[in-house]
Short mmCIF file of C-alpha atoms and ligand atoms in Angstrom, two decimals:
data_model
loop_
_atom_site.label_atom_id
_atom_site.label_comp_id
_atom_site.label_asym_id
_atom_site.label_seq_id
_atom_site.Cartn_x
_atom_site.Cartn_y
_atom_site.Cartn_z
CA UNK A 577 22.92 13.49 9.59
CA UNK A 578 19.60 13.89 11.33
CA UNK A 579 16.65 12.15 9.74
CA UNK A 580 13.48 12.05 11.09
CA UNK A 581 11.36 8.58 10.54
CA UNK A 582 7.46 8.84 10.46
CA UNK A 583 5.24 6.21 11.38
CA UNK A 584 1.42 6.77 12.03
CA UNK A 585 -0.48 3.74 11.33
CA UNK A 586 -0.28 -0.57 11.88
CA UNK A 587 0.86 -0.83 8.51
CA UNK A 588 3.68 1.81 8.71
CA UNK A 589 5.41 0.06 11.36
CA UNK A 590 6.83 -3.07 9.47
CA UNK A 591 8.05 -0.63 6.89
CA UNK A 592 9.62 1.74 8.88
CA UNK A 593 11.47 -1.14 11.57
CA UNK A 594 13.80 -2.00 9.03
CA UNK A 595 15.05 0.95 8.13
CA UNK A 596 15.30 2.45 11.95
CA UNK A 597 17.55 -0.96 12.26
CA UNK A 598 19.79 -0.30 9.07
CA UNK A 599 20.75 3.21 10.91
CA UNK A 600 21.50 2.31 13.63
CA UNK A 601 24.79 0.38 11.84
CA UNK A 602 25.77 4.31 11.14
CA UNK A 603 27.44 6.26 13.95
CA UNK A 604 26.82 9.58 11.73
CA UNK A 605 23.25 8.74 11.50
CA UNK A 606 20.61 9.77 13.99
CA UNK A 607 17.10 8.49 13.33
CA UNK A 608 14.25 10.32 15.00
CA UNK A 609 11.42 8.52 15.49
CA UNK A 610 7.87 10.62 15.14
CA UNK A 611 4.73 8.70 15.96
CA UNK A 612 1.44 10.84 15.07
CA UNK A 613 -0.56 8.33 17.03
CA UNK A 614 -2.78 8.05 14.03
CA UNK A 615 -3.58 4.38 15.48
CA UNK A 616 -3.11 4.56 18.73
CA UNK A 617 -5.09 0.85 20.10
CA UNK A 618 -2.41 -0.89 22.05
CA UNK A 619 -3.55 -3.84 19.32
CA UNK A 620 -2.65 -1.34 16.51
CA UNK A 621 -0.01 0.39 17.65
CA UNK A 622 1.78 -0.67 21.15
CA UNK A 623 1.73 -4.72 20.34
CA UNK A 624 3.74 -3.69 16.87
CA UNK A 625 6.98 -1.61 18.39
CA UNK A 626 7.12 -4.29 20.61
CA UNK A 627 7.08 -7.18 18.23
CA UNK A 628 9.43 -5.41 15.70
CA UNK A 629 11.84 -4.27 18.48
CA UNK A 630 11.06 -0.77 17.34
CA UNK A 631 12.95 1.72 19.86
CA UNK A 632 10.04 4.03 21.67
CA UNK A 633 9.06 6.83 19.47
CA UNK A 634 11.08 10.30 20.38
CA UNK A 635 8.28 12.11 19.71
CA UNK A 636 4.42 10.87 20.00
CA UNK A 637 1.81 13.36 18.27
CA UNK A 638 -1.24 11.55 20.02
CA UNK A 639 -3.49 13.21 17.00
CA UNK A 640 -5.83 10.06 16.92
CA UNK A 641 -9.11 9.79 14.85
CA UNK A 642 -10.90 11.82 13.06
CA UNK A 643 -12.18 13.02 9.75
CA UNK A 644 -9.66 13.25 6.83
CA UNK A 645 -9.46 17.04 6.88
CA UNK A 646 -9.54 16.90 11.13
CA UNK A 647 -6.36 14.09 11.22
CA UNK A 648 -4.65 15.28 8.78
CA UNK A 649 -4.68 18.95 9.89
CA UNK A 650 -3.63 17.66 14.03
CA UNK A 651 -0.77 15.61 12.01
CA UNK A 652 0.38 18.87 10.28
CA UNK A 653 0.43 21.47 13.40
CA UNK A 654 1.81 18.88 15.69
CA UNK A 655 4.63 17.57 13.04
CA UNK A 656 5.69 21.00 12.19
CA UNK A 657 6.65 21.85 15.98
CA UNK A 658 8.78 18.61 16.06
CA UNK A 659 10.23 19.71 12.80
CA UNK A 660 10.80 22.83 13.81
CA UNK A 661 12.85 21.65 16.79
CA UNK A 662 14.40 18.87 15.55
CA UNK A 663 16.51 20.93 12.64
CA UNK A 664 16.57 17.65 10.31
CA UNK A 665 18.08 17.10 7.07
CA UNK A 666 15.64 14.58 5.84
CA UNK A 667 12.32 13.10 6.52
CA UNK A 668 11.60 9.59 5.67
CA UNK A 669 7.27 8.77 4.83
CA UNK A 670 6.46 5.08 4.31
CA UNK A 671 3.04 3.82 2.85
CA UNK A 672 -0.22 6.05 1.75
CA UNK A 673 -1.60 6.82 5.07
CA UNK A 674 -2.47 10.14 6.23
CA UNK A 675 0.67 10.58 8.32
CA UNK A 676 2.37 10.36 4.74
CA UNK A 677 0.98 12.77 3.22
CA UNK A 678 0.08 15.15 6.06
CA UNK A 679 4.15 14.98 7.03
CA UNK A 680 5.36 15.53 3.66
CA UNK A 681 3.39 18.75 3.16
CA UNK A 682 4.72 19.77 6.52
CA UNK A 683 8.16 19.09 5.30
CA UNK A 684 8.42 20.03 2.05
CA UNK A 685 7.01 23.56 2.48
CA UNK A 686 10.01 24.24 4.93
CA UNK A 687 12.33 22.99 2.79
CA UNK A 688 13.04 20.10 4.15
CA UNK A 689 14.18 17.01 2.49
CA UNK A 690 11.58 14.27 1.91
CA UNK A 691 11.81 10.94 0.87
CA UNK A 692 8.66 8.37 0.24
CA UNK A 693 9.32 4.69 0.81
CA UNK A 694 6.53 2.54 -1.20
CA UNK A 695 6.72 5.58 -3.94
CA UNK A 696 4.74 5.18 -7.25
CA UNK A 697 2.13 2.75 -6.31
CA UNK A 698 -1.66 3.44 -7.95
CA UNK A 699 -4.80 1.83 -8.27
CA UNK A 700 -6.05 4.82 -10.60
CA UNK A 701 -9.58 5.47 -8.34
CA UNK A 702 -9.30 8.52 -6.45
CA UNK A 703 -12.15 7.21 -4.42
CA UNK A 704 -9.65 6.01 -2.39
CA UNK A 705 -8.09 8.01 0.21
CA UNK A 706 -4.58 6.43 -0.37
CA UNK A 707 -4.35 7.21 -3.96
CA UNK A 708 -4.99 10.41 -3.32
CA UNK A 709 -2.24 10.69 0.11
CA UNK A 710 0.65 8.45 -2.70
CA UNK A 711 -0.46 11.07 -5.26
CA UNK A 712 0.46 13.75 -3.03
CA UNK A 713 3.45 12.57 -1.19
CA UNK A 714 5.29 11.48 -4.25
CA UNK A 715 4.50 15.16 -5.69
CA UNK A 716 6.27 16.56 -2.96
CA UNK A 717 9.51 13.90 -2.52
CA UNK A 718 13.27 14.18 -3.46
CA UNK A 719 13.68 10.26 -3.07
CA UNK A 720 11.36 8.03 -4.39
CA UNK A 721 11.84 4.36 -3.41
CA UNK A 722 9.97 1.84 -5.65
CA UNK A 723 8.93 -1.02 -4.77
CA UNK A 724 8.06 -2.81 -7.90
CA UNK A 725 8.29 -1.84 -11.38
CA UNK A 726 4.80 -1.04 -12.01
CA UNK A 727 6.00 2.11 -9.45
CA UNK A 728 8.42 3.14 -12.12
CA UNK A 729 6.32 3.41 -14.96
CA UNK A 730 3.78 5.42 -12.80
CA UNK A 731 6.24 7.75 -11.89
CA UNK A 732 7.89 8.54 -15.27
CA UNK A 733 4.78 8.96 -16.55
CA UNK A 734 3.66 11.78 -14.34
CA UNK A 735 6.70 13.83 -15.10
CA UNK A 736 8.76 12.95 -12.06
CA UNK A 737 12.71 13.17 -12.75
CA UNK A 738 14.60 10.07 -13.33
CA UNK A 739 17.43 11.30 -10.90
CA UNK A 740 14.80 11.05 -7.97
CA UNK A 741 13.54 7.85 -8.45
CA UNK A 742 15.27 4.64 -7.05
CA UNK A 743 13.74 0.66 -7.89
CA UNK A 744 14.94 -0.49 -4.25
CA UNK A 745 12.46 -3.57 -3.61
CA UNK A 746 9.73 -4.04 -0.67
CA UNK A 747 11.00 -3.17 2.75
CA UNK A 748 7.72 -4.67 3.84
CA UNK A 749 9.30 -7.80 2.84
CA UNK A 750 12.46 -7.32 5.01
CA UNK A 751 10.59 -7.57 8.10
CA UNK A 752 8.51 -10.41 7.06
CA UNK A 753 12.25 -12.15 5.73
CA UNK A 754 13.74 -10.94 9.38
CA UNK A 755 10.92 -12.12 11.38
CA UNK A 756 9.36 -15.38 9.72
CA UNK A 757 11.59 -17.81 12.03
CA UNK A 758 10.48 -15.77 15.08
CA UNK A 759 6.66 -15.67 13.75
CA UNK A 760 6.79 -19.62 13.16
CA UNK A 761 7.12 -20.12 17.05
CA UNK A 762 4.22 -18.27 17.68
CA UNK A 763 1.52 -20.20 19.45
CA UNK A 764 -1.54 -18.50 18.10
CA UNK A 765 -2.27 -22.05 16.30
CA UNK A 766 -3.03 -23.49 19.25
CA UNK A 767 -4.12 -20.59 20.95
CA UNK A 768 -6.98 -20.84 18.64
CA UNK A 769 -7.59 -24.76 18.32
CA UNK A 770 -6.63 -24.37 14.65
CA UNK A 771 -3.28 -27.13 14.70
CA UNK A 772 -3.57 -29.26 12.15
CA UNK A 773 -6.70 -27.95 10.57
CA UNK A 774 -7.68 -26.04 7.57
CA UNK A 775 -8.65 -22.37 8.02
CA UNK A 776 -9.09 -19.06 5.64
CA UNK A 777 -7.73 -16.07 7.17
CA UNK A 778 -9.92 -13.26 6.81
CA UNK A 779 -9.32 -9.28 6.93
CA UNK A 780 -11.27 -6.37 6.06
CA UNK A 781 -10.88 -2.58 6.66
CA UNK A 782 -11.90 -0.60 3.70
CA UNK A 783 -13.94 2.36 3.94
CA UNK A 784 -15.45 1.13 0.29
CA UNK A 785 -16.60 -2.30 2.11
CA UNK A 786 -17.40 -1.80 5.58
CA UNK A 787 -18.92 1.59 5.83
CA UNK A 788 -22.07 0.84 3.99
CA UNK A 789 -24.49 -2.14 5.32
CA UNK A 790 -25.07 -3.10 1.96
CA UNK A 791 -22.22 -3.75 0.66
CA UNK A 792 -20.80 -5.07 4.30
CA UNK A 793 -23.97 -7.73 4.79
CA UNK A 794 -22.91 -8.72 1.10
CA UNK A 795 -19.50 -9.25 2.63
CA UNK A 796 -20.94 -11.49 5.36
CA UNK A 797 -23.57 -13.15 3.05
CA UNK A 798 -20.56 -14.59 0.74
CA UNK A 799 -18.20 -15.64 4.56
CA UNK A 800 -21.35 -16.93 5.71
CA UNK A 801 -21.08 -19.29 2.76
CA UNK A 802 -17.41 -20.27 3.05
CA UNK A 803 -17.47 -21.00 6.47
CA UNK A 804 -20.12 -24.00 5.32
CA UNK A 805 -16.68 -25.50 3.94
CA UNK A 806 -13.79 -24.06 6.01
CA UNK A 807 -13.30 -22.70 9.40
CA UNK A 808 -12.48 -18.74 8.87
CA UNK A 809 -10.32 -16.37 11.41
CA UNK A 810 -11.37 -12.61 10.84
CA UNK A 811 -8.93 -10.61 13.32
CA UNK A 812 -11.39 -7.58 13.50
CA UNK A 813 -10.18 -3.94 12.42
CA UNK A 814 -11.19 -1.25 15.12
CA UNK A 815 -13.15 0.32 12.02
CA UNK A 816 -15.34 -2.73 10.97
CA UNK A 817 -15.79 -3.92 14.55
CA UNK A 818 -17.58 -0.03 15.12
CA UNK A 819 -19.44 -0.32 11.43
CA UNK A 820 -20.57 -3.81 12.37
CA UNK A 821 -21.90 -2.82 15.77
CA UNK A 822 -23.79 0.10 14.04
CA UNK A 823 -25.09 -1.79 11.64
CA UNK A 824 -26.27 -4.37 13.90
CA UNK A 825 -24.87 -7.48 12.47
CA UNK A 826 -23.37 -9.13 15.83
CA UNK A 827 -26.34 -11.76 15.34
CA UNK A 828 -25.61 -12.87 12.34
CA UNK A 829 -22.19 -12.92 13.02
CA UNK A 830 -22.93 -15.23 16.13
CA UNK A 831 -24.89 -17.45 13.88
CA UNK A 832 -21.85 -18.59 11.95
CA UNK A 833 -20.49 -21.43 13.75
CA UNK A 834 -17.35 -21.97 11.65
CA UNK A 835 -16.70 -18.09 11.90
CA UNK A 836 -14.49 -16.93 14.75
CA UNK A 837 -14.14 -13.29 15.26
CA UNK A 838 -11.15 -12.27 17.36
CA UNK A 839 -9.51 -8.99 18.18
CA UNK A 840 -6.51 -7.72 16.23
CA UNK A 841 -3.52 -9.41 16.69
CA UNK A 842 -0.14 -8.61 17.02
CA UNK A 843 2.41 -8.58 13.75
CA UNK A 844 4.25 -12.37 15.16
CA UNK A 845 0.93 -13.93 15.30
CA UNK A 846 -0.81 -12.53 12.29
CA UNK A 847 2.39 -13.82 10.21
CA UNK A 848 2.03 -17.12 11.61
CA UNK A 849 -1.92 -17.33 10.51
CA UNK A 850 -0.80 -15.92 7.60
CA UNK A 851 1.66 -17.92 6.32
CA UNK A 852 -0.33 -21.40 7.49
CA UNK A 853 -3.58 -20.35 5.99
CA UNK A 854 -5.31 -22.61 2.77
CA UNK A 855 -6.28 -18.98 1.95
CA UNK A 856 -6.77 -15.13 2.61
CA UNK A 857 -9.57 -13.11 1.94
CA UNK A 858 -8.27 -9.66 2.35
CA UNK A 859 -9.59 -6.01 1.74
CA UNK A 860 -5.51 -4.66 2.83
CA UNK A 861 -2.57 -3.56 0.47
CA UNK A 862 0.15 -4.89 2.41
CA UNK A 863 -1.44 -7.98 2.57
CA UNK A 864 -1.71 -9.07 -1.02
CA UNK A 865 2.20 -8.42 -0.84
CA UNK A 866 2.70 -10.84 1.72
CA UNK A 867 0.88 -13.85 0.15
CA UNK A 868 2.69 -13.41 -2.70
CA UNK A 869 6.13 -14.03 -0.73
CA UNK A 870 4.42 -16.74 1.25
CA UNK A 871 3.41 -18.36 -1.72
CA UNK A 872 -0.38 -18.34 0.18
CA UNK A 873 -3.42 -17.91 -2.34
CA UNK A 874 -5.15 -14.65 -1.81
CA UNK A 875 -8.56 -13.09 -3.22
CA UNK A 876 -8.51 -9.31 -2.66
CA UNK A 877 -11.92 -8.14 -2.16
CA UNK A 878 -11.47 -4.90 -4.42
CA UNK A 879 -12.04 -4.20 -7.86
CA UNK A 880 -8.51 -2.65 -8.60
CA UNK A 881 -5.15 -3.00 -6.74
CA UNK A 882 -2.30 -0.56 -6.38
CA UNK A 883 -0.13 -3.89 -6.45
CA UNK A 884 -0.34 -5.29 -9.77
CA UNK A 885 3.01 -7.40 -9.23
CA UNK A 886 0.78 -9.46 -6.84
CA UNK A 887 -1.46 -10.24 -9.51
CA UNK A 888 0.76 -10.69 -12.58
CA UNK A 889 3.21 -12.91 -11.35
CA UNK A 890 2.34 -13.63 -7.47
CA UNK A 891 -0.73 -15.51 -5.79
CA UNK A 892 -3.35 -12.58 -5.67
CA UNK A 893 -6.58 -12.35 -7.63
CA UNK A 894 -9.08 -9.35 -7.54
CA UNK A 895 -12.68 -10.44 -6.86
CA UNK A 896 -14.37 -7.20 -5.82
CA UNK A 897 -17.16 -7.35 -3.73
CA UNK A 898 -19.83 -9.66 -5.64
CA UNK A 899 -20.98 -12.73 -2.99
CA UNK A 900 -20.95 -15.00 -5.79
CA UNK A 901 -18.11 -14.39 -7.11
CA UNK A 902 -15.94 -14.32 -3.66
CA UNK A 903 -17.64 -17.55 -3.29
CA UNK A 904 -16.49 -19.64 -6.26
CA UNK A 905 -13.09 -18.29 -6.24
CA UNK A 906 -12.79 -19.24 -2.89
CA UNK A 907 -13.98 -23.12 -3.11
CA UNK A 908 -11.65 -23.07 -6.87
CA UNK A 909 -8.82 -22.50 -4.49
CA UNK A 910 -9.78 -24.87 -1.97
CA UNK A 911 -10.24 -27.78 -4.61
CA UNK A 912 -6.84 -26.65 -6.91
CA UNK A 913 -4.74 -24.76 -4.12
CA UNK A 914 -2.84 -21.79 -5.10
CA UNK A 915 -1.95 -20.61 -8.75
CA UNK A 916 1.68 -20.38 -9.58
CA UNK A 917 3.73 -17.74 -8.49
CA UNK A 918 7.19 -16.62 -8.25
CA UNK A 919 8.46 -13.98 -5.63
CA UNK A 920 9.40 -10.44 -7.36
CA UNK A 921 12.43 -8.46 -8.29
CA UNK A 922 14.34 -7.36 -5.27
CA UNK A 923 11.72 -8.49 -2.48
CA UNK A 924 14.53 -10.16 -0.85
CA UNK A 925 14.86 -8.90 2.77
CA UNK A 926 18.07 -6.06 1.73
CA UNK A 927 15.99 -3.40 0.74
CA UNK A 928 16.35 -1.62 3.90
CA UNK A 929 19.83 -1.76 3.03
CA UNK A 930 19.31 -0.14 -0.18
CA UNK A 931 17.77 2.63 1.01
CA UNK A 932 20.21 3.82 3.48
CA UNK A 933 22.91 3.47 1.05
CA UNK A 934 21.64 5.69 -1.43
CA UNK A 935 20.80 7.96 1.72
CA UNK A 936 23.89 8.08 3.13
CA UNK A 937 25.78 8.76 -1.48
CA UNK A 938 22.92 11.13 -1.84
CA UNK A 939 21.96 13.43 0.93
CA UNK A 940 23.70 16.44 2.19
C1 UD1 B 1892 -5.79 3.57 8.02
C2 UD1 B 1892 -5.26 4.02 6.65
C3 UD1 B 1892 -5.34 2.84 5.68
C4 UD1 B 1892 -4.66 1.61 6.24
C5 UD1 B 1892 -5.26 1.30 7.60
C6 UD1 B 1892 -4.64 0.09 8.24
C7 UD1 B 1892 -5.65 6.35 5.99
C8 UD1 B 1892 -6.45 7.22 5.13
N1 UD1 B 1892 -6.06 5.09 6.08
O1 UD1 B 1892 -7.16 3.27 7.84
O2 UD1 B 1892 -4.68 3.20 4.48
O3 UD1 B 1892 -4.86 0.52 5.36
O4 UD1 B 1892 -5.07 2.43 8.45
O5 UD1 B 1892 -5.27 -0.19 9.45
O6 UD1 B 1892 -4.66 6.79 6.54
N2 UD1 B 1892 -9.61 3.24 15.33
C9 UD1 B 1892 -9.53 2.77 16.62
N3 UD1 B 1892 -8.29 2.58 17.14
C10 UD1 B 1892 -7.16 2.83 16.47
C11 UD1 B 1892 -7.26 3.33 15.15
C12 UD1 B 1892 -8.49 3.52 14.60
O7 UD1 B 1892 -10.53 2.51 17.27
O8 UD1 B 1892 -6.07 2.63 17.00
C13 UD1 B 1892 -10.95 3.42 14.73
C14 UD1 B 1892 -11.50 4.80 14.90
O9 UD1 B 1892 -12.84 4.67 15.13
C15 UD1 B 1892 -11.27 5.44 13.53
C16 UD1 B 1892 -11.36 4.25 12.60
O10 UD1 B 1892 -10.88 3.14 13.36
O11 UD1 B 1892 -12.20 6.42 13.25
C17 UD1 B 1892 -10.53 4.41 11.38
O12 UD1 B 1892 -9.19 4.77 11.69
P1 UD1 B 1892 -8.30 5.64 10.65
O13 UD1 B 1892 -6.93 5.80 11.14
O14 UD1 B 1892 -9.06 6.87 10.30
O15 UD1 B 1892 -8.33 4.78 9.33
P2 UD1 B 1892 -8.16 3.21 9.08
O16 UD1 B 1892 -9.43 2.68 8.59
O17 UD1 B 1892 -7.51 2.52 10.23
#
């Protein structure tokens, strides 16, 4: 059985690892691995196959940036040569980037087999480009693999038919599960003079945040604050880094002693700052899953999440973009640590294995 795997962006590569690895257990199985190149950095691309022992990609669309309707249309032409040579039986989308949904539309119109890993997810504003990309590719997929029941719920209620939809857990969490030991002997603690301190781990992407100064500077107005009380990492995004340069905030930035800005870093050493952080601050999806399966408090700097698992049971808590507000959550967590939390249903490192299973029963 030939199934083609897609990755396109940083956060599609610690999904799609454990499932490449699964296959490989299967003689009959032949993954195909399709990069579009939609992050293409070595930071935010090259540094992640390597630290996830992903195998180079068979095919590498090198579409790189662009606007929505200019990335999304290179994905589409590019993916439907590889498709059309590869002859597969099945393509496998992880995540809500535009690689997932640009892929799927390529697939699905040729009749091709498609199946969305991280189906069902929503944060109900369709000002975000994701919503609008999981909207889409769950429209178009045969499997859908749900992460957490929320996902379910979601799914039935748009009409989708029970028979496609499968609660397999958070492959996301397999690869955090797989690699945690590894992470731990990372030296980025020390790397960083951080060993033995206290230190909130910062990260911020967004289009909602960073590309207008307003509501960016009222970003930096509420870290500026924090970092009176405890040292904060930001591992810069490629996107904020360019808005903040625009914008012309490197002074203020410099101004903040207790702020260090550093380049992205690789998935090893981001777990590690992760997982020893008194807090995150984070803008990401992925993120607010992780935290909740380190048992690490986390303030999500949105006003609605996608991930509402993370908030009902795990250590996340939305705070939106008000200064203030970012502000007092932040020292609340540094005087009473994290809430309690518990780890949800089937985030327990086998999900990969889930998924191939019902692969291998289900597809022709
Ligand atoms: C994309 C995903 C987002 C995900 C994020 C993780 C979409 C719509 N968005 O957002 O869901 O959370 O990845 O990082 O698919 N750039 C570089 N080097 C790179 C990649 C990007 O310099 O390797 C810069 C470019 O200036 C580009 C900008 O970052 O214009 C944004 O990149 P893009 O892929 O469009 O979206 P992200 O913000 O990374």
């Amino acid at each position: 059985m030939k199934i083609i795997n897609v990755v396109g962006a940083r956060p599609n590569f610690m999904k799609i690892a454990p499932i490449q690895r699964e296959m490989t257990k299967y003689d009959h199985l032949q993954p195909f691995l399709v990069h579009t190149g939609q992050h293409y950095d070595e930071k935010m691309s090259k540094l992640f196959f390597q630290d996830l022992e992903l195998p180079q990609p068979d095919a590498y669309l090198g579409v790189g940036s662009g606007t929505h309707a200019e990335q999304t249309a290179r994905i589409m032409v590019e993916f439907e040569k590889v498709l059309d040579q590869q002859k597969a039986d099945l393509i496998i989308v992880v995540g809500d980037v535009n690689s997932t949904a640009a892929c799927s539309l390529v697939a699905s119109k040729k009749g091709v087999k498609v199946a969305h890993v991280e189906a069902g997810l929503r944060s109900f504003d369709r000002t975000m480009p994701e919503e609008i990309n999981r909207i889409v590719t769950d429209a178009l997929s045969d499997y859908l693999f749900v992460s957490e029941k929320s996902g379910l719920e979601n799914l039935r209620k748009e009409g989708i038919p029970e028979h496609k939809i499968f609660f397999t857990g958070n492959v996301m969490i397999d690869s955090l599960v797989y690699y945690l030991n590894k992470a731990d002997k990372s030296s980025i603690l020390s790397d960083l003079r951080l060993d033995g301190y206290p230190y909130a781990l910062i990260t911020l992407h967004r289009p909602s945040n960073v590309d207008q100064k307003e509501s960016y500077q009222r970003l930096l107005d509420a870290f500026s604050k924090i970092q009176e009380r405890i040292k904060i990492i930001f591992p810069i995004h490629p996107r904020s880094r360019k808005m903040l340069n625009q914008f012309g905030f490197q002074h203020h930035i410099d101004s903040l002693k207790n702020l260090i800005l550093i380049d992205p870093i690789g998935y090893l050493d981001f777990i590690k700052l992760m997982s020893e952080a008194a807090l995150v601050l984070t803008d990401s999806g992925g993120i607010q899953e992780e935290t909740t399966y380190l048992g690490i408090p986390c303030l999500t700097m949105r006003e609605n999440t996608e991930r509402p698992v993370t908030v009902d049971i795990g250590t996340n808590f939305l705070v939106g973009s008000d200064p203030h507000k970012i502000v007092t959550e932040t020292n609340k967590i540094l005087i009473h640590g994290s809430k309690p939390s518990q780890v949800p249903e089937l985030w327990d490192g086998h999900t990969a294995e889930r998924i191939v299973s019902i692969i291998l029963g289900n597809v022709q």
